Coordinates of C-alpha atoms in Angstrom, one line a residue:
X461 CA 127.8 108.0 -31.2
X462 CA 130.5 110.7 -30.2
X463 CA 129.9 114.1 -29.8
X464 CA 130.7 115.4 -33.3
X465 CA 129.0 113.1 -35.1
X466 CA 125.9 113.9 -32.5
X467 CA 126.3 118.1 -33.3
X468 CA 126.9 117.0 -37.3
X469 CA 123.5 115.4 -37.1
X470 CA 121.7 118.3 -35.1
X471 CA 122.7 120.6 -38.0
X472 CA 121.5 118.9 -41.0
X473 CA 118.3 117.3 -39.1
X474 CA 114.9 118.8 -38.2
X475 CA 115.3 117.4 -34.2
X476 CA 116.7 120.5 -33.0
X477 CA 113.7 122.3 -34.5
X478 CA 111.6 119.1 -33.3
X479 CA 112.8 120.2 -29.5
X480 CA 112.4 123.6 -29.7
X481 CA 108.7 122.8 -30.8
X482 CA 108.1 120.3 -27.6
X483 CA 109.5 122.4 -24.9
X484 CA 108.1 125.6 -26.6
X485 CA 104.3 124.5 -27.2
X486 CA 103.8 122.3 -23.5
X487 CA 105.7 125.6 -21.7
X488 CA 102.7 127.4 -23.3
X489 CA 100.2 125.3 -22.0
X490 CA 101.2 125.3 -18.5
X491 CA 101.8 128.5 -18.1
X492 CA 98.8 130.0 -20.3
X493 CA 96.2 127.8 -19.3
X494 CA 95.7 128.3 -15.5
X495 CA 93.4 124.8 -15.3
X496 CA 93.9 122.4 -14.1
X497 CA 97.8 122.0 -13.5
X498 CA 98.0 125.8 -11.8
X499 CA 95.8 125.6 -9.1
X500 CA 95.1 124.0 -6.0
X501 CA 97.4 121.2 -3.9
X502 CA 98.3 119.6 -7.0
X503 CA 100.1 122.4 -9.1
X504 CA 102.6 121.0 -11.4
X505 CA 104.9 122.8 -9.1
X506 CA 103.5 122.1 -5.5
X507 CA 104.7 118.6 -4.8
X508 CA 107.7 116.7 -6.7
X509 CA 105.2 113.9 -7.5
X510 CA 102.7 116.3 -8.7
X511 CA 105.0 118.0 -11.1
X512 CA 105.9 114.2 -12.7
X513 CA 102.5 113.7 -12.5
X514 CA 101.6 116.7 -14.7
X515 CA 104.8 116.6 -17.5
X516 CA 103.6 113.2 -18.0
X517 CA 100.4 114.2 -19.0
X518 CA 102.1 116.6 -21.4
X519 CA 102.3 113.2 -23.1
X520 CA 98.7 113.5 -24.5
X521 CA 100.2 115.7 -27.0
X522 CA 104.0 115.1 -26.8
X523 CA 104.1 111.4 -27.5
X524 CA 102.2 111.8 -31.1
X525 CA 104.3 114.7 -31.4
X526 CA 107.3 112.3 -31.1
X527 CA 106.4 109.5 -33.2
X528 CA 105.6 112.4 -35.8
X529 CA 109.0 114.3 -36.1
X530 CA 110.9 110.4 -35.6
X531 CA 108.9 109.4 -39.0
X532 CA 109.7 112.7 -40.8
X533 CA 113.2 111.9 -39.6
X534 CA 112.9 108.5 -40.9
X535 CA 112.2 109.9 -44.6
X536 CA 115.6 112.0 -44.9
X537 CA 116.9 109.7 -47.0
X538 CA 114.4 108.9 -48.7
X539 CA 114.0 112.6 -50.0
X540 CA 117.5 112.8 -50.7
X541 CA 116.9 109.5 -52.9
X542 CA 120.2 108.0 -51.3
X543 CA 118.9 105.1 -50.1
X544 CA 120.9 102.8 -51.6
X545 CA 124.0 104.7 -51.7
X546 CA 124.3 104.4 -48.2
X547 CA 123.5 100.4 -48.6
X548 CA 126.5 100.4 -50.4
X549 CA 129.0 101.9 -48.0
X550 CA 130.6 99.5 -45.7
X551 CA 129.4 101.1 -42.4
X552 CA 126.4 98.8 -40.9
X553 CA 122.9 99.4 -41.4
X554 CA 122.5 100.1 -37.5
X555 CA 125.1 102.0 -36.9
X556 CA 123.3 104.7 -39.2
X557 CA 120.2 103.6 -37.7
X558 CA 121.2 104.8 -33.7
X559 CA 123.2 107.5 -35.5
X560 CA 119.4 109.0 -36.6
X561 CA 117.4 107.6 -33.6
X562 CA 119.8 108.7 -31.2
X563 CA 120.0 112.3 -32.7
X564 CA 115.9 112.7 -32.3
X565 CA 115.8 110.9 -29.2
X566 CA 118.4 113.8 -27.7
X567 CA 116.5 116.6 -28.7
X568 CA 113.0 115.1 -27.1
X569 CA 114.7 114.1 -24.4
X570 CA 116.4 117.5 -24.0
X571 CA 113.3 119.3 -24.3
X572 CA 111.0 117.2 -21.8
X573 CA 114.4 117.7 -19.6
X574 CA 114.3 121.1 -19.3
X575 CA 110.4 121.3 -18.6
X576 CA 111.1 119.1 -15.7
X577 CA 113.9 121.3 -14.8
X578 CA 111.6 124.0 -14.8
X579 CA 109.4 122.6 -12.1
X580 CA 111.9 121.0 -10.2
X581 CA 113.7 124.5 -9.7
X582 CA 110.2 125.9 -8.3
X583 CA 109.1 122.9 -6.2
X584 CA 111.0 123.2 -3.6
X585 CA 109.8 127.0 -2.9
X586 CA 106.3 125.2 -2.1
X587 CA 107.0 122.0 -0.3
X588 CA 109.3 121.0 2.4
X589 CA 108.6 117.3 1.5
X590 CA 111.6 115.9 -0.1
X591 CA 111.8 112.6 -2.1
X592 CA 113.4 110.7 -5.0
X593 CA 109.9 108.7 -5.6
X594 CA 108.8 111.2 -8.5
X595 CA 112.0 109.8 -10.2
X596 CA 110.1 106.4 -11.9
X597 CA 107.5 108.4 -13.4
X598 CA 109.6 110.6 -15.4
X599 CA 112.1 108.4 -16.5
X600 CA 108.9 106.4 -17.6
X601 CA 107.7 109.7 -19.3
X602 CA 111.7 110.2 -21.1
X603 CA 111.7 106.2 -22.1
X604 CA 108.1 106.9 -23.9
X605 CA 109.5 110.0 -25.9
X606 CA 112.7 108.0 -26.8
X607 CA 110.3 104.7 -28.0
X608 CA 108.2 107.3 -29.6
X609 CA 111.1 108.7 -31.9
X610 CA 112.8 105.8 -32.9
X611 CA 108.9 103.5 -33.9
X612 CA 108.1 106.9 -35.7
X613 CA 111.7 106.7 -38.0
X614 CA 111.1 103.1 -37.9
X615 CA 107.7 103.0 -39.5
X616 CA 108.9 105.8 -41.7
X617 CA 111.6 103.9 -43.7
X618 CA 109.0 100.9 -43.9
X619 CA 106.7 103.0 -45.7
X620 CA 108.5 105.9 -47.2
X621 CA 105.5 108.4 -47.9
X622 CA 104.9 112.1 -47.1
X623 CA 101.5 110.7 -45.3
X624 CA 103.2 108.7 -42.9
X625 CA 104.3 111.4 -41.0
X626 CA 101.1 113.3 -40.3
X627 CA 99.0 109.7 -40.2
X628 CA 101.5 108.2 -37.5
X629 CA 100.9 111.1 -35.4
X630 CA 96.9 111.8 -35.8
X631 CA 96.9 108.3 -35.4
X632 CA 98.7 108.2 -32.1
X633 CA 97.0 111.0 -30.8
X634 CA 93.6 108.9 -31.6
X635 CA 94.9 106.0 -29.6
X636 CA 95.5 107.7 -26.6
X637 CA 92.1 109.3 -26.8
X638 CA 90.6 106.1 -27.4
X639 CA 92.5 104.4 -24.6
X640 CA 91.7 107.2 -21.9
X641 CA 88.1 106.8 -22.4
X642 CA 88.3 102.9 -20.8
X643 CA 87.5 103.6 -17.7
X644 CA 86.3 101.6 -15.5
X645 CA 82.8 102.2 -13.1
X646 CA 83.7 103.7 -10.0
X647 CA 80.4 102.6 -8.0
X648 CA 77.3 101.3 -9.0
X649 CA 75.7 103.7 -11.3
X650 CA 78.1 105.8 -11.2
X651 CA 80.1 107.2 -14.2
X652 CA 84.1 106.3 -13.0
X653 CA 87.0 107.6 -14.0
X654 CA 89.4 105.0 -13.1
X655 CA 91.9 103.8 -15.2
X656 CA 92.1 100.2 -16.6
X657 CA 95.1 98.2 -17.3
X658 CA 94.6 98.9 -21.3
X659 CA 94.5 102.9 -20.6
X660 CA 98.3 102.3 -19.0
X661 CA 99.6 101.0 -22.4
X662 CA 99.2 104.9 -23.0
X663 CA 102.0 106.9 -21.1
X664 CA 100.2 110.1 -20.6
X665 CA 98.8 110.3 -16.9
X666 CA 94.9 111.8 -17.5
X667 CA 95.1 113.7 -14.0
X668 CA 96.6 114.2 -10.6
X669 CA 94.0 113.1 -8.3
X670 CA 95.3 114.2 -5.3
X671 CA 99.0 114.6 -3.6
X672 CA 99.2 111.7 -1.7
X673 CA 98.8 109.5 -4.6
X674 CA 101.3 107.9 -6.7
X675 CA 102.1 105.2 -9.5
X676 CA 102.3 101.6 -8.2
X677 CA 105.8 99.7 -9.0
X678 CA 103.9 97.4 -11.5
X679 CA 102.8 99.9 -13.3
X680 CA 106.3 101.6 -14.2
X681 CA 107.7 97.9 -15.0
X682 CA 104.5 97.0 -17.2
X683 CA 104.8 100.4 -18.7
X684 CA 108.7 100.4 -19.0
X685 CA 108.3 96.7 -20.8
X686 CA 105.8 98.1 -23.5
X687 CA 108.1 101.1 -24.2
X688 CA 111.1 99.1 -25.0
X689 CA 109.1 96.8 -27.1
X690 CA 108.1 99.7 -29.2
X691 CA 111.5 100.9 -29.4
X692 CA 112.8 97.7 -30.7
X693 CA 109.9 97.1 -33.3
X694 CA 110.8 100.9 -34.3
X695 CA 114.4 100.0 -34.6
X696 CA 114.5 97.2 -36.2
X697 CA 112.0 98.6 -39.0
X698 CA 114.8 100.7 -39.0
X699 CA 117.7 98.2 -40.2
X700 CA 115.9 95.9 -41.6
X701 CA 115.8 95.6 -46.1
X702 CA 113.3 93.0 -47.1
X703 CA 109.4 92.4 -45.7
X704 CA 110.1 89.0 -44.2
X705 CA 112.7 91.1 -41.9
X706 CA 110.1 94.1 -41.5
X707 CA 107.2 91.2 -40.5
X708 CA 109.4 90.1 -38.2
X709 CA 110.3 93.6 -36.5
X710 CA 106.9 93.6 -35.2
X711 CA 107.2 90.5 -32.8
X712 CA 109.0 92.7 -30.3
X713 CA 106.1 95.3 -30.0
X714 CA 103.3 92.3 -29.8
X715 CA 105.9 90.1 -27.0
X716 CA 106.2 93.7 -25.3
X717 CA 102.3 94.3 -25.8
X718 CA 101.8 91.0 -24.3
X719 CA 103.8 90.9 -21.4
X720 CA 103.0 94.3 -20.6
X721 CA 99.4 93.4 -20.0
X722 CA 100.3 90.6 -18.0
X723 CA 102.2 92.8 -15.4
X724 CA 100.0 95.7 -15.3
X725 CA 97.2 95.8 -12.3
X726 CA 94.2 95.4 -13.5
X727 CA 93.0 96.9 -10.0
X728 CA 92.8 100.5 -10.3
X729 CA 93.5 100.5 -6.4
X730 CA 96.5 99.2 -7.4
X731 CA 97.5 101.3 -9.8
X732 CA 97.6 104.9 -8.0
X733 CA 98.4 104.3 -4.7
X734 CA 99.0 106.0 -1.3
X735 CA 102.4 107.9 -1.3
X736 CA 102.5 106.5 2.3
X737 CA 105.5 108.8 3.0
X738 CA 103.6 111.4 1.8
X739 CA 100.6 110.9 3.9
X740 CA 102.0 110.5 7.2
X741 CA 100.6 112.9 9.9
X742 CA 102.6 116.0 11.2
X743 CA 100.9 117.5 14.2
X744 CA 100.4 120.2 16.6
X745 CA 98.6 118.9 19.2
X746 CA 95.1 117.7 18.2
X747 CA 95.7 119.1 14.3
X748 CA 97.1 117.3 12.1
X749 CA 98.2 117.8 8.5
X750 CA 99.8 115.6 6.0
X751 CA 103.8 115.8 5.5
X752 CA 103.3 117.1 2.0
X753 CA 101.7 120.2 3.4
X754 CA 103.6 120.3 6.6
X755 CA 104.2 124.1 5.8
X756 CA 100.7 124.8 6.6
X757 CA 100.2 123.4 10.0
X758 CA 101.4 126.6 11.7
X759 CA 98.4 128.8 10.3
X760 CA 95.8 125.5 10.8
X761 CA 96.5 124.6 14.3
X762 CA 95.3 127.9 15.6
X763 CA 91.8 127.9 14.4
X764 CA 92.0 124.0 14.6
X765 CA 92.2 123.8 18.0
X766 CA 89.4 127.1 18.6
X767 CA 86.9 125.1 16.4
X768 CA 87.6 122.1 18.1
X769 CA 87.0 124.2 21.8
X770 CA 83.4 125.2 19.9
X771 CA 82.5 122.4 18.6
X772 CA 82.8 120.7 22.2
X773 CA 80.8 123.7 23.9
X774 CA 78.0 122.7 21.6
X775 CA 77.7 119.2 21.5
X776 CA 79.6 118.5 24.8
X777 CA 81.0 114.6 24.3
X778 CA 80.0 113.8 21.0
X779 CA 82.1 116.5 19.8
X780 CA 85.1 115.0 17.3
X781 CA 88.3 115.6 19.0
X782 CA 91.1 116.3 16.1
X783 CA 91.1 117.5 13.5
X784 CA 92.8 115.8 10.7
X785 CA 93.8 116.5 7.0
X786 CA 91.5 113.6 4.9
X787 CA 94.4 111.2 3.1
X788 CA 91.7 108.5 2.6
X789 CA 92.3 107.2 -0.7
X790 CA 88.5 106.1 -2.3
X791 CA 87.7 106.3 -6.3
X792 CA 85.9 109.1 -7.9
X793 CA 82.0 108.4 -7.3
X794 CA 82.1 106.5 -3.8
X795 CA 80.3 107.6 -1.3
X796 CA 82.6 109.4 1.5
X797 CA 83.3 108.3 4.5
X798 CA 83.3 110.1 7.6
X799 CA 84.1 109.6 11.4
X800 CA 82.4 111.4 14.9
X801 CA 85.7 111.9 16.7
X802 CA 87.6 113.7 13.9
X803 CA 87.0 116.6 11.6
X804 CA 88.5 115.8 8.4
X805 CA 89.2 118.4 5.6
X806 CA 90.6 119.1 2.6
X807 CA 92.9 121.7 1.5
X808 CA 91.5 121.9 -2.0
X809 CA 87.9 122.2 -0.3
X810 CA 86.6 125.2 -1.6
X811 CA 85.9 126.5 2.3
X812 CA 89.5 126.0 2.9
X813 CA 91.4 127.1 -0.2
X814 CA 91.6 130.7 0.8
X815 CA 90.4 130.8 4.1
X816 CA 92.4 132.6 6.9
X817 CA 92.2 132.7 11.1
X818 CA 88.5 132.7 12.2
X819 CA 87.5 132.0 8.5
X820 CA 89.7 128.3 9.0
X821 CA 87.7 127.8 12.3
X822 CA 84.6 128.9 10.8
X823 CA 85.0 126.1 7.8
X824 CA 86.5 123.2 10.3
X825 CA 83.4 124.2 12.5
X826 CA 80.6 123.5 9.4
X827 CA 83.1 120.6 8.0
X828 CA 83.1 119.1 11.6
X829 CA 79.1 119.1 11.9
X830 CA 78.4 118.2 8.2
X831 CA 81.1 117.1 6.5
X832 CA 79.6 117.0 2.9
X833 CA 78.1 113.3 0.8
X834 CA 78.4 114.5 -2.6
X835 CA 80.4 111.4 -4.4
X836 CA 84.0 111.8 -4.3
X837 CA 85.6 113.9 -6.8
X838 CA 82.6 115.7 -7.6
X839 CA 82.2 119.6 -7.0
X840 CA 78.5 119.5 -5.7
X841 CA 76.4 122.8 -4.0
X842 CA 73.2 121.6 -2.4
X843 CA 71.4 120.7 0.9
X844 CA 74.8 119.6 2.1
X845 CA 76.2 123.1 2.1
X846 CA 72.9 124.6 3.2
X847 CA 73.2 122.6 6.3
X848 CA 76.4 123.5 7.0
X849 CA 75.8 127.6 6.6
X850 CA 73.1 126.6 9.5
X851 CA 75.0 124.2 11.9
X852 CA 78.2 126.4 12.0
X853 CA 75.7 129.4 13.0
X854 CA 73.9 127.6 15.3
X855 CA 77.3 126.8 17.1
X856 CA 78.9 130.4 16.5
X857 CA 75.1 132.0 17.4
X858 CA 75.7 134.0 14.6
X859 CA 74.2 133.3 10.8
X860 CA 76.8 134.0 8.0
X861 CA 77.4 132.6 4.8
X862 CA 80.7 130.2 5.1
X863 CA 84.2 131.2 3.2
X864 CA 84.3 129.4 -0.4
X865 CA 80.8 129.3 -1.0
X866 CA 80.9 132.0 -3.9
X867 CA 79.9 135.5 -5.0
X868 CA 78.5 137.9 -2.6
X869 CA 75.0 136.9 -4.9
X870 CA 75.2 133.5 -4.1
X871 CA 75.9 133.7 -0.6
X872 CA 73.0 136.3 0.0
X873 CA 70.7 133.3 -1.3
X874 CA 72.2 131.0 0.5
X875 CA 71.5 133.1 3.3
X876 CA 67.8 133.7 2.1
X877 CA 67.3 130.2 2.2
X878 CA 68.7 129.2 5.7
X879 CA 67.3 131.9 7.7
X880 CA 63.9 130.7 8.4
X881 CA 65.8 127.0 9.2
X882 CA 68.3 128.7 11.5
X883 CA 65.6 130.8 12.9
X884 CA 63.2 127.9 13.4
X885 CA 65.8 125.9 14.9
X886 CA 66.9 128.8 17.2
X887 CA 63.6 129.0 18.9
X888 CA 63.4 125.6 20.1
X889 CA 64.3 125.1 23.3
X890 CA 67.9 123.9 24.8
X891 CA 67.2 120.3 24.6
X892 CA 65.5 120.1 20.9
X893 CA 67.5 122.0 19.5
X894 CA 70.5 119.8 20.4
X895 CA 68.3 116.6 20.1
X896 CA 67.8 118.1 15.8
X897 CA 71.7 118.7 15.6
X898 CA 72.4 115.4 16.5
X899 CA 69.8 113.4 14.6
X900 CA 71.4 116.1 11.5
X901 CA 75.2 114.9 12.4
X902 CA 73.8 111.7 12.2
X903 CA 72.3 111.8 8.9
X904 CA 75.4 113.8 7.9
X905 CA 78.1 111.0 9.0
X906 CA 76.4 108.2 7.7
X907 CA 75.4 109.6 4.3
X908 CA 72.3 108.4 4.7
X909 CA 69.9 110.9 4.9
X910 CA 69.2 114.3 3.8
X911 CA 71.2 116.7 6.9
X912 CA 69.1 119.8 5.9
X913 CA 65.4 117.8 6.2
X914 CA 66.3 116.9 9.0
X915 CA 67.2 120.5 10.6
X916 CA 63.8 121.5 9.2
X917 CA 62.1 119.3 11.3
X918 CA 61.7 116.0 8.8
X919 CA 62.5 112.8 8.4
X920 CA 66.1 111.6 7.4
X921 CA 64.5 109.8 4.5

């Protein structure tokens, strides 16, 4: 297909209109709604994977969108009622058939394009980290849009009704749904939220979990193997004239279905994996941060290394010695794990999200004595956090609630609550009071005990 055969078909089609639409309607929704691709480490525009990451799970709503303007492409000539006036003229079936697809296919394409050009332009603005592996996921995303278009048109001149359209799509949109709800369990009794290998037959991505995270190799092939069997189902539904030709368009989608499933992990670990490359440590000294947010290390090491002076003043040589961005990959629902000799953090803790100078050494301080056992992925406020407000005032000698924790209401109960621990614990002498912190730090590291009992004098249970 030339160019003026490609800007003949743009005028007299709906796909420009169909492009406009896309890029129009998911620009709205990530930059109108501030959750949950505007915030935090993972913006759509922080990190080059995160911004793949976050188009692709545009696809929620743009591949249904796809297959729906591809089938009311596929009924143009049906309307027209010159169906078999264009049997009749000596060009070949698919050579009108890529004209179509290939017209719809450019103006998806074109739109999901530009939103990536979009981020891409912003990216580098927020990262330093540089890398070509956020290329596999959108070219995974563009394939999906492209198989979308042509199995819509496809299905369209197979059944040549004004329902197929809006029935294609709804139904599409339903089988998404349907297939991000199989999750698998993350820990025992524990609602997960980890993908299975049926949920990747769907190309929309359901979140970001983090920045140092990824899409395995296996699952762009599986993926990429499922796409091009829908695109050749779609296609040849496209060419083909009699039902014995349309039955046998579908063989391609089941082989592609079927070989799909066979190359997919069916280990979530294996599916969103460590950006390695990503992860690695940049340091300064004892700090540390992950390349990704290399940017940052100059305002952490500063209050890194005055928490980690503190810390050692208090506990003497059971104090951890580094401090260490957390790049630990475990699924949503595990239980954390911690270690003595290093504070680890998160940037998208809410004590460290807007924290600044003593405010950072404040939060590394209560991270470093208590580091938190609420299941991972979870946004939790209980003893944890109480015990934390308490253990960074007993090192600091000064009780104040902790940066993150809330409205000026909720940290003057927080406050309310802690005093008479702090208090307590204050008027022991030298030697309990340490023997309670540590027995607490204990309880804290291994997750298994309650940190705040045990500053109030009970048992770890």
């Amino acid at each position: 297909m030339n160019v003026r055969i490609l800007g003949t078909e743009l005028k007299r089609s709906v796909a420009p209109w169909g492009g406009v639409v896309a890029l129009a309607t998911t620009s709205a929704l990530l930059y109108l709604i501030s959750e949950p691709w505007s915030e935090t480490t993972t913006a759509w525009t922080g990190q080059w994977t995160s911004m793949a990451l976050w188009t692709r799970t545009l696809l929620f709503y743009l591949w249904p969108f796809a297959i729906g303007i591809g089938a009311l492409q596929g009924l143009r000539d049906h309307r027209s009622k010159i169906s078999e006036l264009l049997t009749s003229t000596p060009r070949p079936p698919w050579h009108r058939a890529a004209t179509v697809a290939g017209t719809t296919a450019f103006a998806l394409v074109t739109a999901f394009v530009s939103l990536i050009l979009v981020g891409a332009v912003q990216v580098p603005a927020h990262t330093a980290y540089a890398h070509l592996g956020w290329l596999p996921i959108s070219v995974v995303g563009v394939l999906a849009l492209i198989a979308g278009a042509v199995l819509g048109m496809g299905a369209a001149r197979a059944l040549p009704s004004v329902l197929t359209p809006p029935a294609l799509a709804m139904g599409v949109f339903v089988f998404t749904a349907v297939l991000a709800r199989t999750e698998t369990t993350s820990a025992p009794g524990v609602p997960g939220a980890e993908p299975n290998r049926i949920a990747l037959l769907s190309p929309a991505v359901e979140e970001v979990p983090n920045t140092f995270v990824t899409l395995s190799a296996s699952v762009h092939f599986g993926q990429t193997i499922w796409m091009l069997g829908l695109a050749s189902t779609g296609f040849a539904l496209l060419v083909a004239a009699t039902p014995r030709t349309r039955l046998l368009a579908l063989a391609p989608v089941l082989a592609g279905a079927a070989l799909a499933l066979l190359v997919l992990p069916a280990d979530p670990r294996r599916m969103f994996v460590l950006d390695e490359a990503a992860a690695r440590p940049v340091c300064d000294g004892s700090v540390c941060v992950s390349r990704a947010q290399q940017a940052r290390l100059a305002g952490l090491a500063g209050p890194g290394k005055e928490a980690l002076r503190l810390l050692h003043g208090a506990l003497g040589g059971r104090a951890p010695v580094t401090v260490r961005e957390n790049t630990t990959l475990q699924p949503d629902g595990a239980t954390p794990r911690w270690s003595r000799t290093t504070v680890l953090f998160d940037f998208d803790d809410d004590m460290f999200a807007s924290a600044k100078g003593q405010e950072v050494t404040k939060a590394l301080i209560a991270q470093g004595m208590v580091p938190g056992c609420g299941p991972v992925g979870w946004s939790t406020f209980g003893d944890d956090q109480l015990a934390q407000t308490v253990a960074a005032g007993w090192v600091l000698g000064d009780l104040e609630p902790l940066p993150g924790t809330g409205s000026a209401a909720l940290n003057r109960v927080v406050v309310t609550r802690v005093r008479p621990v702090w208090e307590e614990l204050m008027a022991l002498p030298r030697e309990q009071q340490l023997a309670r912190i540590n027995a607490m730090r204990a309880a804290a590291l291994s997750c298994k005990g309650d940190a705040f009992e045990v500053l109030k004098g009970g048992s770890p249970r």
